PDB file of C-alpha atoms in Angstrom:
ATOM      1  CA  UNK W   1     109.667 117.974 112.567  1.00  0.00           C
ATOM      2  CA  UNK W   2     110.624 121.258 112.133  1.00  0.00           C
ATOM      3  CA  UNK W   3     110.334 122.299 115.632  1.00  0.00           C
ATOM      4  CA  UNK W   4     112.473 119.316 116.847  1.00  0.00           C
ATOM      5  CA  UNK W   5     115.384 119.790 114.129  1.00  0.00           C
ATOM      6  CA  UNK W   6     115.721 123.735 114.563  1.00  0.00           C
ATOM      7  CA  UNK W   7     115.052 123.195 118.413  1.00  0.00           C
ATOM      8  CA  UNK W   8     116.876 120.047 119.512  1.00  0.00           C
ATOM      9  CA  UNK W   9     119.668 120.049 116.418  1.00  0.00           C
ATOM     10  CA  UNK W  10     122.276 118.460 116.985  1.00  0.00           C
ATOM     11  CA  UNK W  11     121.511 117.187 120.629  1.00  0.00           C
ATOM     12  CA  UNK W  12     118.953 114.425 119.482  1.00  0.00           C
ATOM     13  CA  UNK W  13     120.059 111.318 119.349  1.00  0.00           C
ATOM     14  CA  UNK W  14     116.806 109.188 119.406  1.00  0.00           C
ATOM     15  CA  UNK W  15     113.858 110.347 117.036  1.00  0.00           C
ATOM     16  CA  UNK W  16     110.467 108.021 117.419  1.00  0.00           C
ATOM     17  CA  UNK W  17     108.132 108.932 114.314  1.00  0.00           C
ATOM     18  CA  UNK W  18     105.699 105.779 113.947  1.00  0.00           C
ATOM     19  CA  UNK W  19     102.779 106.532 111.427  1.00  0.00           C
ATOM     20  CA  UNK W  20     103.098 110.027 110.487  1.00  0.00           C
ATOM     21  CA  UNK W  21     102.846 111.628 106.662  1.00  0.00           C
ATOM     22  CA  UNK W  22     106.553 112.379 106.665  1.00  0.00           C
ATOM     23  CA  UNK W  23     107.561 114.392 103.234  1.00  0.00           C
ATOM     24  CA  UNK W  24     110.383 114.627 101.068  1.00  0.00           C
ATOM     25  CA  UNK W  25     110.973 117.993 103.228  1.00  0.00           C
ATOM     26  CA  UNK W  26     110.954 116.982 106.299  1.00  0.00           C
ATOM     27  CA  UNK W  27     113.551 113.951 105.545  1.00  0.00           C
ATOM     28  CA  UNK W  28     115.471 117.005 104.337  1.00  0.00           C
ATOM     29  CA  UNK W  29     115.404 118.374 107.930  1.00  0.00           C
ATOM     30  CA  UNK W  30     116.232 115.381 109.623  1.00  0.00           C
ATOM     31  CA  UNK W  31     119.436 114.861 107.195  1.00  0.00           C
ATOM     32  CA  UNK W  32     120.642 118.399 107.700  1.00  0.00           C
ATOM     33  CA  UNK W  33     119.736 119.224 111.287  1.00  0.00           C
ATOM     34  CA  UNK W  34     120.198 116.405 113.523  1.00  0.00           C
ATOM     35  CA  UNK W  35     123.207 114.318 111.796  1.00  0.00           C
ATOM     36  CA  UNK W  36     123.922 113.091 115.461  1.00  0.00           C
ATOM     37  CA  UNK W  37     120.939 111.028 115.499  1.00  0.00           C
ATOM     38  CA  UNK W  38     122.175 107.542 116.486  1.00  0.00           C
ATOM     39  CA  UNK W  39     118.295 105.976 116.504  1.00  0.00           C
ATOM     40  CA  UNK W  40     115.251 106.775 113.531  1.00  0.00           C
ATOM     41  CA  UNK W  41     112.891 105.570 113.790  1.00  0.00           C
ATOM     42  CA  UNK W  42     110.218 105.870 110.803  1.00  0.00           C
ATOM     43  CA  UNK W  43     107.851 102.684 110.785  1.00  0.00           C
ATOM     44  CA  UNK W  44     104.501 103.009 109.038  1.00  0.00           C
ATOM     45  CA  UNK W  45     105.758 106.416 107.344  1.00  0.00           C
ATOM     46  CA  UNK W  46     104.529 105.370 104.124  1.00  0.00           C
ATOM     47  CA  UNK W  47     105.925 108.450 101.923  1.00  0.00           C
ATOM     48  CA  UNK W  48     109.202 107.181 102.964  1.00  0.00           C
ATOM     49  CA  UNK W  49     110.563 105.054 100.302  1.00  0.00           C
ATOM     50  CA  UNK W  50     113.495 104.462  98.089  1.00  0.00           C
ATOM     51  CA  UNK W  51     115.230 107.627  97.507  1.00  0.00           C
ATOM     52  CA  UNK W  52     114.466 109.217 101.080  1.00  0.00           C
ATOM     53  CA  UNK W  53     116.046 105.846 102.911  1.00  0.00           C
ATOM     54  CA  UNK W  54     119.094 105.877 100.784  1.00  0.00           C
ATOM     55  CA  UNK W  55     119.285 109.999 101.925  1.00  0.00           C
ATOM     56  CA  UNK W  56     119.217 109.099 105.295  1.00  0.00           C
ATOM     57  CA  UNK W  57     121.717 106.440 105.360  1.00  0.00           C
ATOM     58  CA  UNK W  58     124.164 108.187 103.633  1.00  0.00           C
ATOM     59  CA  UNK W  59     123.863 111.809 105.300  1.00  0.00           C
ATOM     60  CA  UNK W  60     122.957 110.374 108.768  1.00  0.00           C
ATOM     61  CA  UNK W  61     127.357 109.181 109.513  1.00  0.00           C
ATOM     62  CA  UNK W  62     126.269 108.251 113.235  1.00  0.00           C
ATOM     63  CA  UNK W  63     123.182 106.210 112.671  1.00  0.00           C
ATOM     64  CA  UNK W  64     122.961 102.766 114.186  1.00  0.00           C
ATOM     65  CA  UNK W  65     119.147 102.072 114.287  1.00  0.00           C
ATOM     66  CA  UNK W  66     117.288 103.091 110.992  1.00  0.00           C
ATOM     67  CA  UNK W  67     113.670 101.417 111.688  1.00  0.00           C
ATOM     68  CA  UNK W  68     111.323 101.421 108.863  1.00  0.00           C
ATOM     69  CA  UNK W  69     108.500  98.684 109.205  1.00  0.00           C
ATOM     70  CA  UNK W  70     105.917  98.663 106.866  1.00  0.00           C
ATOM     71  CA  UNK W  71     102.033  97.903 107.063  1.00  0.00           C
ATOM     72  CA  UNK W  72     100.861  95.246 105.702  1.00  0.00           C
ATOM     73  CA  UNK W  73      97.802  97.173 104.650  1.00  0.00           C
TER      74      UNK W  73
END
C-alpha cells in the first residue's frame, strides 16, 4: 500500500484490495495519499471495521464506490 499511495498519489482513482491484512496504518495511507480515489475497494479485509470505514468515508470527499463484503467464514 505504501508503494501505491507514495507512487500513484493522487492519480489513483480505482484501488482493488480483496483479501489482504490491511492495518490501521495502511487505511491511514489510503486517507492521506490518494483522496482522489473515486472506487475502494476492500472486501474480505477483515481488520477493516468500524472506526477505519467511518475514516474512509469521511476523509475520502470523492469516493463513490466504498466495497467492503464480508466472509461468511
Amino acid at each position: 500500500i505504501s508503494m501505491v499511495a507514495t507512487r500513484m498519489g493522487r492519480k489513483l482513482r480505482v484501488l482493488e484490495i480483496e483479501w489482504c491484512q490491511i492495518s490501521q496504518h495502511c487505511v491511514r495511507l489510503i486517507v492521506e495519499n490518494l483522496g482522489n480515489l473515486r472506487v475502494l475497494n476492500l472486501s474480505y479485509c477483515p481488520a477493516v471495521v468500524g472506526e477505519e470505514i467511518e475514516v474512509l468515508a469521511k476523509n475520502i470527499p470523492k469516493i463513490q464506490t466504498l466495497k467492503l463484503r464480508k466472509s461468511d467464514k
